[in-house]
Each structure stands twice: as C-alpha cells, then as structure tokens.
Short mmCIF file of C-alpha atoms and ligand atoms in Angstrom, two decimals:
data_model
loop_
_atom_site.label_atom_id
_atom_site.label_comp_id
_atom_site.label_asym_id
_atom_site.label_seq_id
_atom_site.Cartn_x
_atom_site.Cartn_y
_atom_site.Cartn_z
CA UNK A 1 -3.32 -1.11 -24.44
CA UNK A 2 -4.62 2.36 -26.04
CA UNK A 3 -6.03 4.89 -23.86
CA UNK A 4 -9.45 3.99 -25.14
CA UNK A 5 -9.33 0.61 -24.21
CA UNK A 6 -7.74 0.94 -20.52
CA UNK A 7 -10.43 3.57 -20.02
CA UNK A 8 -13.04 1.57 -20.70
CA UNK A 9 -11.88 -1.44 -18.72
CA UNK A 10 -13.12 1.11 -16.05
CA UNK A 11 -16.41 1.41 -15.55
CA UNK A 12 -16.50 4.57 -13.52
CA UNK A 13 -14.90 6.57 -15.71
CA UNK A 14 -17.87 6.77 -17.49
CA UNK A 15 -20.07 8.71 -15.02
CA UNK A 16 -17.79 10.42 -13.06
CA UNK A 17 -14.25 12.12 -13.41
CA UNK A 18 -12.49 9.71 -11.20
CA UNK A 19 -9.30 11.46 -9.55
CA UNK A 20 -8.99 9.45 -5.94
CA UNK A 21 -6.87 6.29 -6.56
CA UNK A 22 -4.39 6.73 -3.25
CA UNK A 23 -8.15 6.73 -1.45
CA UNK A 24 -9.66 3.77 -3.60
CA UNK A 25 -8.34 2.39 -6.94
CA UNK A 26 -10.95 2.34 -9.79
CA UNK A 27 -13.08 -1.26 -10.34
CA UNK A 28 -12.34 -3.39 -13.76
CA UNK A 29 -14.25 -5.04 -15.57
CA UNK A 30 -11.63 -7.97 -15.06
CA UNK A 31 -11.91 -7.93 -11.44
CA UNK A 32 -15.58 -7.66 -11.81
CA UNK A 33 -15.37 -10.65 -14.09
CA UNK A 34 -13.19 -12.61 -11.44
CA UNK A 35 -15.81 -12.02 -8.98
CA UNK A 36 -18.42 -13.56 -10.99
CA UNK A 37 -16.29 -16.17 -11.02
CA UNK A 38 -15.99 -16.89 -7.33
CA UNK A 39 -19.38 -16.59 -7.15
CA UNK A 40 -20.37 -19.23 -9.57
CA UNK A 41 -17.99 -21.43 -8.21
CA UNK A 42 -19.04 -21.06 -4.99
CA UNK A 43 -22.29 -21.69 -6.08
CA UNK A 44 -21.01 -25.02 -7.84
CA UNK A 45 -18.88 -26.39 -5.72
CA UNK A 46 -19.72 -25.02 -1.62
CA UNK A 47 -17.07 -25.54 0.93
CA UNK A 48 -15.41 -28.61 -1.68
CA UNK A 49 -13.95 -25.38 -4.03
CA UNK A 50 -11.68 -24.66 -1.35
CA UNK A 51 -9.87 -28.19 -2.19
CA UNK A 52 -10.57 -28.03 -6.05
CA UNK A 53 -9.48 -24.05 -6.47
CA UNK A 54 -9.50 -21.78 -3.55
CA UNK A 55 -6.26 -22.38 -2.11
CA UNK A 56 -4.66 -22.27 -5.83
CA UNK A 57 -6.04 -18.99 -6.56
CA UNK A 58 -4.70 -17.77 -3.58
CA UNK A 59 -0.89 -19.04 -4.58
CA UNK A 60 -1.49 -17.64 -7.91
CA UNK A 61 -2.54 -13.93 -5.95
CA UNK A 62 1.00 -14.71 -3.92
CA UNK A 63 2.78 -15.46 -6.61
CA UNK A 64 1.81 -12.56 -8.99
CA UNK A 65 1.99 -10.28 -6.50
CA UNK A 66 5.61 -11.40 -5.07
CA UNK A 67 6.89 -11.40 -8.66
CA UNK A 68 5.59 -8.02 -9.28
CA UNK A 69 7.09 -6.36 -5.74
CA UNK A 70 10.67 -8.51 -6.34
CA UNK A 71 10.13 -10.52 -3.76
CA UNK A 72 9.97 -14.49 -3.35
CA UNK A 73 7.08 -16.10 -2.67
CA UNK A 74 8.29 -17.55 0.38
CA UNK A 75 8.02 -13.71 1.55
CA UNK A 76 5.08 -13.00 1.26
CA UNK A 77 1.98 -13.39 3.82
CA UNK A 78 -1.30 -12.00 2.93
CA UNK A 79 -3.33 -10.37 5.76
CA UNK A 80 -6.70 -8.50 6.12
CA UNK A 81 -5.09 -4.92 6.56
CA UNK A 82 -1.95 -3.07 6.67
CA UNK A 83 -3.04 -2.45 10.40
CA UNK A 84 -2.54 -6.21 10.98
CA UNK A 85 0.25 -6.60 9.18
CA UNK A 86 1.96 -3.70 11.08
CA UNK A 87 0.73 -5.72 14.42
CA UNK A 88 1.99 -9.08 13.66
CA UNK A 89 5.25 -7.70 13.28
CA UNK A 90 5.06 -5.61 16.33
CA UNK A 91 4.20 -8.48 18.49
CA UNK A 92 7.03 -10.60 17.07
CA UNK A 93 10.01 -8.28 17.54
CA UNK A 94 11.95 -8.47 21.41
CA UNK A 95 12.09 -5.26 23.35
CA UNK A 96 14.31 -6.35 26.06
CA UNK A 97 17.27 -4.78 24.47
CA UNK A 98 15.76 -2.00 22.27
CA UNK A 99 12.95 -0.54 22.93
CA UNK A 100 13.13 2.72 20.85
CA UNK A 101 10.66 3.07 17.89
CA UNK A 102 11.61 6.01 15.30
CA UNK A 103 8.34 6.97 13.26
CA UNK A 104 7.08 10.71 11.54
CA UNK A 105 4.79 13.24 12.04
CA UNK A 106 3.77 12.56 8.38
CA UNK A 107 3.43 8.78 8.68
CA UNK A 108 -0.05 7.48 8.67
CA UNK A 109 -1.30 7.24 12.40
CA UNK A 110 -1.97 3.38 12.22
CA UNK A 111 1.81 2.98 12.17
CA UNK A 112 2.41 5.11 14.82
CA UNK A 113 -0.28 3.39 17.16
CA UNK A 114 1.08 0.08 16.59
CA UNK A 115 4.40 0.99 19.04
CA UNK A 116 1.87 3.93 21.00
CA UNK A 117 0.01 0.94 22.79
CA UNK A 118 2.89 -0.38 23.77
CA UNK A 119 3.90 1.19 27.43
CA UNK A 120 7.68 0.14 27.79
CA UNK A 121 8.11 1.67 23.96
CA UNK A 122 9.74 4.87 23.90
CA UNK A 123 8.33 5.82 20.44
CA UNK A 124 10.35 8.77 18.29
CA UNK A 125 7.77 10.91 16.46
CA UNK A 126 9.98 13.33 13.88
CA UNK A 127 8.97 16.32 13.34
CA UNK A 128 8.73 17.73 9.50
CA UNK A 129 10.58 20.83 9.61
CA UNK A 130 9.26 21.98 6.16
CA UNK A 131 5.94 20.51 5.88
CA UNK A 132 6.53 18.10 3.72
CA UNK A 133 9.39 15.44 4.27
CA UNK A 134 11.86 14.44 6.75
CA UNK A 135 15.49 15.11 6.33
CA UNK A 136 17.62 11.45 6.23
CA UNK A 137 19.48 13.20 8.79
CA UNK A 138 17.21 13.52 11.48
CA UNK A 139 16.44 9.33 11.17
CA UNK A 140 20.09 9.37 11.57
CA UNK A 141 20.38 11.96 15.07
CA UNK A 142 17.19 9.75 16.08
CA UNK A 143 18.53 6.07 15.55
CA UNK A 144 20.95 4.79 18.57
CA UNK A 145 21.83 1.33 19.88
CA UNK A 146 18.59 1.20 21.84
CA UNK A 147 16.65 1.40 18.26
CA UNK A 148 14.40 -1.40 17.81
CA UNK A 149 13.58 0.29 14.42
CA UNK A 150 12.90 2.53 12.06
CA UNK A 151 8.95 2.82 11.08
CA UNK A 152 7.89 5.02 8.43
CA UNK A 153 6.70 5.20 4.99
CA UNK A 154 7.79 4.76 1.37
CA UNK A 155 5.76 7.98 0.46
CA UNK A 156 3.93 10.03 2.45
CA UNK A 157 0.13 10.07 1.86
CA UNK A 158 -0.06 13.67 3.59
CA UNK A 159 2.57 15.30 1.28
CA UNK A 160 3.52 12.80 -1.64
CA UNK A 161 6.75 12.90 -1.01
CA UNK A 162 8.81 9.29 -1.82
CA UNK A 163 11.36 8.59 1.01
CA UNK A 164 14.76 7.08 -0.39
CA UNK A 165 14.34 3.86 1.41
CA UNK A 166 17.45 2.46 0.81
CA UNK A 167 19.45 5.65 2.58
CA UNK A 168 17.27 4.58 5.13
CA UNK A 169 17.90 0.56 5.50
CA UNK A 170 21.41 1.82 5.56
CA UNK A 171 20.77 4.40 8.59
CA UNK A 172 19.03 1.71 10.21
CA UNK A 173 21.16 -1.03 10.16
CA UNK A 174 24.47 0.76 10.89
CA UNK A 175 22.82 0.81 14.50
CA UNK A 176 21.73 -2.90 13.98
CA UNK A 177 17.91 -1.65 13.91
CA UNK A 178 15.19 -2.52 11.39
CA UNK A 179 13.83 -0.92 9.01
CA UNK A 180 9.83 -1.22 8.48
CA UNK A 181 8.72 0.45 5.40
CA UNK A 182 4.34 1.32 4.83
CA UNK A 183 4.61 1.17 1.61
CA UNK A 184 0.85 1.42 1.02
CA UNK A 185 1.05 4.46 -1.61
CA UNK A 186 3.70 2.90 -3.70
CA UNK A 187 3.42 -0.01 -5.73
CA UNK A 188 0.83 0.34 -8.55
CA UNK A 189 2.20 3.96 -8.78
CA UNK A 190 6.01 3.80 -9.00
CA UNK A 191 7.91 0.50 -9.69
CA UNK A 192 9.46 -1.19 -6.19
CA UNK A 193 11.74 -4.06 -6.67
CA UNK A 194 12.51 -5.47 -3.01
CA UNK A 195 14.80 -7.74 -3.82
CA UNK A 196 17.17 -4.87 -4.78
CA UNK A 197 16.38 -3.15 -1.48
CA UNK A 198 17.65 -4.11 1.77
CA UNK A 199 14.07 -3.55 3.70
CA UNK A 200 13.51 -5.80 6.57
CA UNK A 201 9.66 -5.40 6.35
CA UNK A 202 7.17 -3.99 3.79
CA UNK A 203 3.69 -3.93 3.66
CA UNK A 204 1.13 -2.64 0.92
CA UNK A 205 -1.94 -3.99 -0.42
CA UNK A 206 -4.87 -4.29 -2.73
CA UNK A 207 -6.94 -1.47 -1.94
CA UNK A 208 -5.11 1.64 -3.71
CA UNK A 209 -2.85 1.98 -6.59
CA UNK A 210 -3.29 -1.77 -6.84
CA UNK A 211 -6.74 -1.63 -8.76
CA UNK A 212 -7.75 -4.73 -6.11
CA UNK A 213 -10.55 -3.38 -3.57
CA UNK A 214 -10.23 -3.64 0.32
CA UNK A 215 -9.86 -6.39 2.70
CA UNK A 216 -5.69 -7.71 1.89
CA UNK A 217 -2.75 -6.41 2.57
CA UNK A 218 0.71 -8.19 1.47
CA UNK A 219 3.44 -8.21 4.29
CA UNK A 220 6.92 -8.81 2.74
CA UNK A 221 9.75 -10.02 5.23
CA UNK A 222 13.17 -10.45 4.14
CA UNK A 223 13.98 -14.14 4.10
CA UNK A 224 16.82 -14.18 5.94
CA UNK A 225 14.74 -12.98 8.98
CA UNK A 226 11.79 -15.01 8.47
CA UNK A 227 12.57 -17.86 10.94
CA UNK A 228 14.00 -15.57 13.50
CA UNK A 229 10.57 -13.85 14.00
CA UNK A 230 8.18 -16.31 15.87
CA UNK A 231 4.39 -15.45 15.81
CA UNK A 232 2.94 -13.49 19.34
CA UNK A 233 -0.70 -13.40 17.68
CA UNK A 234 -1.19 -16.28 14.95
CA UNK A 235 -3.77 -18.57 13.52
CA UNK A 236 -4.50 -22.15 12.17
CA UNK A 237 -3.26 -20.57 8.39
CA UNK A 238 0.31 -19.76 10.27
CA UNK A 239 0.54 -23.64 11.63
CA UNK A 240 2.50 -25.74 9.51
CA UNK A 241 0.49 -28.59 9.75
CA UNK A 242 -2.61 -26.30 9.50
CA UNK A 243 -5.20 -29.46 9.23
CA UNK A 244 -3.33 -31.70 11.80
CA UNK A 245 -6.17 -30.16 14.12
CA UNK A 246 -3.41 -30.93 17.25
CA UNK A 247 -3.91 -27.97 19.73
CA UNK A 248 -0.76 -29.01 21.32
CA UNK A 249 1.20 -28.68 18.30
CA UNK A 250 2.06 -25.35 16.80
CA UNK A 251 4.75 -25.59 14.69
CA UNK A 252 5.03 -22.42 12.27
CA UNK A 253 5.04 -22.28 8.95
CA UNK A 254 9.14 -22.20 7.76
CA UNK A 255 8.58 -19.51 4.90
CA UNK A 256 5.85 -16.10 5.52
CA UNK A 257 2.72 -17.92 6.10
CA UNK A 258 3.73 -17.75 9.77
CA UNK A 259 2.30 -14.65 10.03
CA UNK A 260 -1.13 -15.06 8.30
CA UNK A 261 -4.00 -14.19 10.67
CA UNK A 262 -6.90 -16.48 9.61
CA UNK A 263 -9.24 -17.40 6.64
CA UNK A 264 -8.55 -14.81 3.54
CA UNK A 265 -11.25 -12.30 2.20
CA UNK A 266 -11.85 -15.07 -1.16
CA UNK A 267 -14.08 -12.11 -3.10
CA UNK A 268 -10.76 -9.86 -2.65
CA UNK A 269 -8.19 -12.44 -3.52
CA UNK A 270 -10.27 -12.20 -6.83
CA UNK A 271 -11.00 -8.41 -7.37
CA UNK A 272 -6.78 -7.95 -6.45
CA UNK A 273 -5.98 -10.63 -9.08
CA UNK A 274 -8.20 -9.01 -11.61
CA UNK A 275 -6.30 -5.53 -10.62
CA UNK A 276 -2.88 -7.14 -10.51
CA UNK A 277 -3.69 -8.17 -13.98
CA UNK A 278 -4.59 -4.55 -15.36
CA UNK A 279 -1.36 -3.35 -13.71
CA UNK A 280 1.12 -6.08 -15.06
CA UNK A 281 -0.32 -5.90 -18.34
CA UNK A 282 0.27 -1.98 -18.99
CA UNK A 283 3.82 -2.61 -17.00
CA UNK A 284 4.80 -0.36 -13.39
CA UNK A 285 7.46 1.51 -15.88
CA UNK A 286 4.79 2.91 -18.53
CA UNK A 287 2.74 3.89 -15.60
CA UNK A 288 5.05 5.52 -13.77
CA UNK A 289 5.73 7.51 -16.75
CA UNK A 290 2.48 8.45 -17.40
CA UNK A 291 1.09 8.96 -13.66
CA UNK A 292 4.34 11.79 -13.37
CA UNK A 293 2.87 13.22 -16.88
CA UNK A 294 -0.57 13.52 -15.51
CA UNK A 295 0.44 15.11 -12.12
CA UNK A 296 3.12 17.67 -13.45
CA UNK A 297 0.03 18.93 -16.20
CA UNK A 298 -2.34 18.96 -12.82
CA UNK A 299 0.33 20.82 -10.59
CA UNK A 300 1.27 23.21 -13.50
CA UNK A 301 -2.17 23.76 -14.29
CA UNK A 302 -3.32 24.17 -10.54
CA UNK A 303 -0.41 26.87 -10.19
CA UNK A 304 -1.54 28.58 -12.77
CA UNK A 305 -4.91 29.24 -11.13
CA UNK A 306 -3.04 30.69 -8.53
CA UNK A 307 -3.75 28.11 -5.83
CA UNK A 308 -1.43 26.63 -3.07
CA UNK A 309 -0.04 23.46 -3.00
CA UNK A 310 1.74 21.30 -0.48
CA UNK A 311 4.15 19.43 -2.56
CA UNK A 312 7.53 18.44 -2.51
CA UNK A 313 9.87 21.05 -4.48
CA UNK A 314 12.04 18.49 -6.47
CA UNK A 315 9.70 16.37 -9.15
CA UNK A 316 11.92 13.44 -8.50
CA UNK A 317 10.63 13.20 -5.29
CA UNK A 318 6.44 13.87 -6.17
CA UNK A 319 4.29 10.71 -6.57
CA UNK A 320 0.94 11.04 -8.09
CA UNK A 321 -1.07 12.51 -4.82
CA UNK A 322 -1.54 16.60 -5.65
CA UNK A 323 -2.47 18.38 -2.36
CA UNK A 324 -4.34 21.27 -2.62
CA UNK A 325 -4.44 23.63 0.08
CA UNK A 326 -7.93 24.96 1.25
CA UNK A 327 -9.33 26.42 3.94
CA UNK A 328 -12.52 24.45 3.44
CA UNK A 329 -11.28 21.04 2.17
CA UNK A 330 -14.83 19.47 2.27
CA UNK A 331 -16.83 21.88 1.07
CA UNK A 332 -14.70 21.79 -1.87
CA UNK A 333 -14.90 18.01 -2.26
CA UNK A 334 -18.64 18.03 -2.10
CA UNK A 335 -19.19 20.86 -4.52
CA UNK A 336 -16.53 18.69 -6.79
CA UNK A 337 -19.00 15.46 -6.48
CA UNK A 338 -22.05 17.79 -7.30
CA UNK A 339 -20.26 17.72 -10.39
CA UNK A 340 -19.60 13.82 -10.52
CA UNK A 341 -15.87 14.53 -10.03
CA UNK A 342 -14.13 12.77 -7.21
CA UNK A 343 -11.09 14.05 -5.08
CA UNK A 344 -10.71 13.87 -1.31
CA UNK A 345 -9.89 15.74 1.74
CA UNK A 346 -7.08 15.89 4.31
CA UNK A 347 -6.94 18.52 6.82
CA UNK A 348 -6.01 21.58 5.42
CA UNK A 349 -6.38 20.26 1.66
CA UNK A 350 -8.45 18.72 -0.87
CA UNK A 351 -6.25 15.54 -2.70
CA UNK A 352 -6.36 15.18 -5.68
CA UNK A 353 -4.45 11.37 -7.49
CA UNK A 354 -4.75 10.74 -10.94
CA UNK A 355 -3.76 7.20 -11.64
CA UNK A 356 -2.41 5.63 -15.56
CA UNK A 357 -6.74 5.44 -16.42
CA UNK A 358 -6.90 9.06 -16.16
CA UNK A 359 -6.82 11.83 -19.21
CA UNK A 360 -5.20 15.34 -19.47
CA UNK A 361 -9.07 15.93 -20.05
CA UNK A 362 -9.75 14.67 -17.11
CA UNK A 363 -7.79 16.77 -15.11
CA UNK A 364 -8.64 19.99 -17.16
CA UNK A 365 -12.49 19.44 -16.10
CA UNK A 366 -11.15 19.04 -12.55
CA UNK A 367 -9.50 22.20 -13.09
CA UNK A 368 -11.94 24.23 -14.79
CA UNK A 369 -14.61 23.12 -12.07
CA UNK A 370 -12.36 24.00 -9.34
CA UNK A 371 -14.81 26.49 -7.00
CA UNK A 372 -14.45 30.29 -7.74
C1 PLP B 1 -0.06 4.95 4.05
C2 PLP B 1 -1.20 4.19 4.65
N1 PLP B 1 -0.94 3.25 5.59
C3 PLP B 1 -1.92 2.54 6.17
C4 PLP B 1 -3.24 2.75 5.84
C5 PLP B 1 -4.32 1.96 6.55
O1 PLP B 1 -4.47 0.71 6.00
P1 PLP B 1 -5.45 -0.39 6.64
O2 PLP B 1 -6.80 0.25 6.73
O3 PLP B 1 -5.39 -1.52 5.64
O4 PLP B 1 -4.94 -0.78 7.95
C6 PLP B 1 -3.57 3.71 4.87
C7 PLP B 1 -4.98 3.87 4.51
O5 PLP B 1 -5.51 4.62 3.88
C8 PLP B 1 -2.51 4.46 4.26
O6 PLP B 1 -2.75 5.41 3.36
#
C-alpha cells in the first residue's frame, strides 16, 4: 500500500497529528467497516448469529492472530485484558515448591501486582541501574531453585527498551523456572515469532500496536505446558463441554481455551480483525523498518533541539516509544493537543510513538510545535 492510501485508511490522521499508538492504536476504516458489520448482523439475526457466525469470527480472530505471533491455534486463549490474562496464569501455577517471583522496576505495575497480592510470594523487584534496562545478569544473580518465574516484559513501555527474551527463557529455565513475557508493546511494532522462542507464557493484545481497540488480550502458552496448568478461576468458555450445562462436570478444554474467562467483547473481536488485517497486509517486516525510520528522524531531530531523552543507547535495542524528558510532562501534552497533536505523559516525560501510518511530516510538526 502507498503512504497515501494507508494514511487515509485512518481517519484521524486527518484532524490531528496522531503520535500515541503504544497508548491507543489509530481506528480504520476496515475495523470501522467490521463493526458495521456486527451490528447489522446483530440486528438480523439476535442471539441465533452466535450459531450462524459469532463463534466463526472468533476462530478466524484466533487463527489470524496465532499465525501472525507463530503460534498454534491450540495456544491461544483470548481474554478481556492483559490484567486477566496475567491472573489466570497466576492462579494456575503451584507455589509449594517455589515461591519466588522475579519482576522490574520498569515492568508495568499490573504485572507486578499480580504476585504482590499474593502473601506467601516473595516477589523480586530489579532495580534499573541505568534508567533504562535491566542487565541479563541481574535476572541471572536473582533466579534460584526457589524461582517460580521470571515476569517481565518484551519492551519496556517506560524506556523502550526490547529485552532479548530468549537470553532470558534460557536464564529461566536453567533453574527450571518460567518465563512470562508482557509482551503488550511488541507485536504490531517489531515482528515476534513464538514458535522460534522458547517462552512459556506471552500475552499482548488488541488495543496498541495492533490497530484493534480495547477489551482482548491474547494469552499464548506453550503447548507442551498447556495440560499441566489446570484453571484456579475459569468459566463456562474454559469447559470442554461448554453447553453440557452439568455443574458437576468441569472438564477443561485440552488445548488454550481452558483459560478463557467468559463471553468475548464481539464489537472488539471485529475492530482487532479489521486491525489485524491492516497489519498483515503491509507485513510486521516493512513496518518494523519503517517505525525504526520514523523514530531515529524523531530522536535525531529531538536532539537537535537540545532536549533530553530517556532512551536506550544502542538503536538495536529502541522500539518506536521516544521519551522525552520534561519537567512538566502534562502541561506539555495539553499545549501539544491545543494544537490537535497527540503524545502522552509518563512521569518525568512526555511519549511520544509514531507507528507505520505516520509521516516524517508528521513528526517535523510535532517537532516544530514542541513548547519554547
Ligand atoms: C506493557 C503493558 N502491560 C499491561 C498493560 C495493561 O493492560 P490491561 O489494561 O489490558 O490489563 C499495559 C497498558 O497500557 C501495558 O502498557
């Protein structure tokens, strides 16, 4: 697709300079157009489009999302938000034996609080000794026999930085731990293929660089483990026989629908496929390339105005989230959006993440309307 054409597939880009996609991917017309869809059908049909399409469209989501992370369908669930997902797994894994949980300062906090709750969990909070990524080695000082596993992310939403998860599957098992990747800032930005990785758990979802909305995360469990993790909180969708209607009968699902929590958010199933679409169609290579393009012109460019940045020193190891370091993040921000340009805030920084809809014009207004 031309530049042209992607751009205008995106309606926002045509009122505002849109530079917040690790917040909130941009709306397309196709998922717009798969909405009305599931409207009109829903309209049609009622509760009898749940027999005729729902539960297809939903394999289809699975199955173009499995295909595009590596995985197998049969590892997939789908869930309401990567806080769930994180919680079914915490519920299903046995502390008798290990009950050390290795997480970092720069994860976000939702993964932390899933093992913080928990009062016989002594949880491992690294400390970032430069601000901006944690050294493989200190996973490997942290990890013992005691580990129950290692929790952290594939990049870092406060700094960017992309953790070399594969170093750390290997750190992790050596100790016969886990590793649990939140890999919610990486797919849709740089390519993941898990069935070249030896993660034990992954989660992401729709919301971000997927293009898809809110309201679904994906869970990915390695199959190997899948029927050696039984369900602690569940639902009718993780039953095997989910319309047996037996309450004495709960039998889980034998592939990663055991650890669905309940009836799907239908109008995101449809925005994510429309997304997914966008994303497979341009190819995760091509906008790779051109997301690293875009964010070396906006670091380069941001330099050059003499500002601060929190970013990791080797470009190997930046993703597409610029942070920008300000004493008065959200002033900025809202001076920014007075000028129909979006960013965010973090503490300490405004964040800026141009995504493969984005211009080098784009970031050039950003730049030239940065606040004196
Ligand atoms: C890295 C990361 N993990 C988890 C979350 C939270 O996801 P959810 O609201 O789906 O639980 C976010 C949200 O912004 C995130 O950036």
């Amino acid at each position: 697709m031309e530049l042209n054409q992607i751009r205008s597939e995106f309606p926002i880009l045509k009122n505002k300079t849109y530079l917040n996609s690790c917040s909130l991917g941009a709306l397309s017309q196709r998922s717009m157009t798969r909405l009305r869809e599931f409207q009109d059908i829903w309209n049609s049909h009622g509760a009898s489009a749940w027999y005729s399409t729902w539960t297809n469209v939903i394999e289809e989501l699975r199955s173009r999302v499995s295909f595009f992370l590596g995985a197998e369908t049969r590892e997939l669930a789908l869930l309401p938000s990567t806080s769930t997902a994180l919680s079914v797994i915490a519920e299903c894994l046995d502390y008798k034996k290990r009950n050390k949980v290795v997480c970092t300062e720069l994860d976000f906090p939702t993964l932390a609080f899933q093992w913080a709750v928990k009062p016989d969990i002594e949880l491992v909070v690294l400390p970032t000794t430069d601000g901006v990524k944690i050294d493989p080695q200190q996973f490997a000082d942290a990890v013992d026999d005691k580990t129950a596993l290692i929790a952290t992310s594939h990049i870092f939403y406060t700094t960017s930085y992309i953790q070399d998860i594969e170093t750390l599957s290997d750190i992790a098992h050596q100790s016969g731990a886990f590793l649990l990747v939140d890999g919610y800032q990486a797919p849709g930005q740089i390519p993941v293929d898990l069935a070249k990785s030896s993660v034990d758990f992954y989660t992401t979802g729709s919301l971000k660089w997927l293009c898809g909305g809110p309201g679904l995360s994906y869970l990915y469990v390695r199959h190997e483990l899948i029927e050696t993790m039984y369900p602690r909180i569940t639902s009718w969708f993780a039953a095997r026989d989910q319309f047996d209607f037996q309450l004495d009968n709960f039998e889980p699902h034998q592939d990663s629908r055991r650890f669905e929590m309940g009836t799907p958010a239908l109008p995101t199933i449809y925005t994510a496929l429309g997304g997914q679409e966008c994303i497979d169609e341009i190819g995760i290579e091509k906008i790779h390339e051109r997301n690293t393009w875009l964010r070396e012109h906006l670091i380069a460019q941001l330099l050059a105005k003499g500002l601060d940045l929190t970013v990791p020193e080797n470009p190997s190891d930046r993703s597409a989230i610029v942070m920008i370091q300000s004493t008065q993040p959200d002033k900025i921000v809202e001076e920014l959006a007075q000028k129909d340009i979006i960013v965010d805030s973090r503490p300490g920084h405004v964040r800026a993440s141009p995504h493969f809809y984005n211009s080098i014009d784009d970031i050039d207004h950003f730049i030239n309307c940065w606040p004196r």
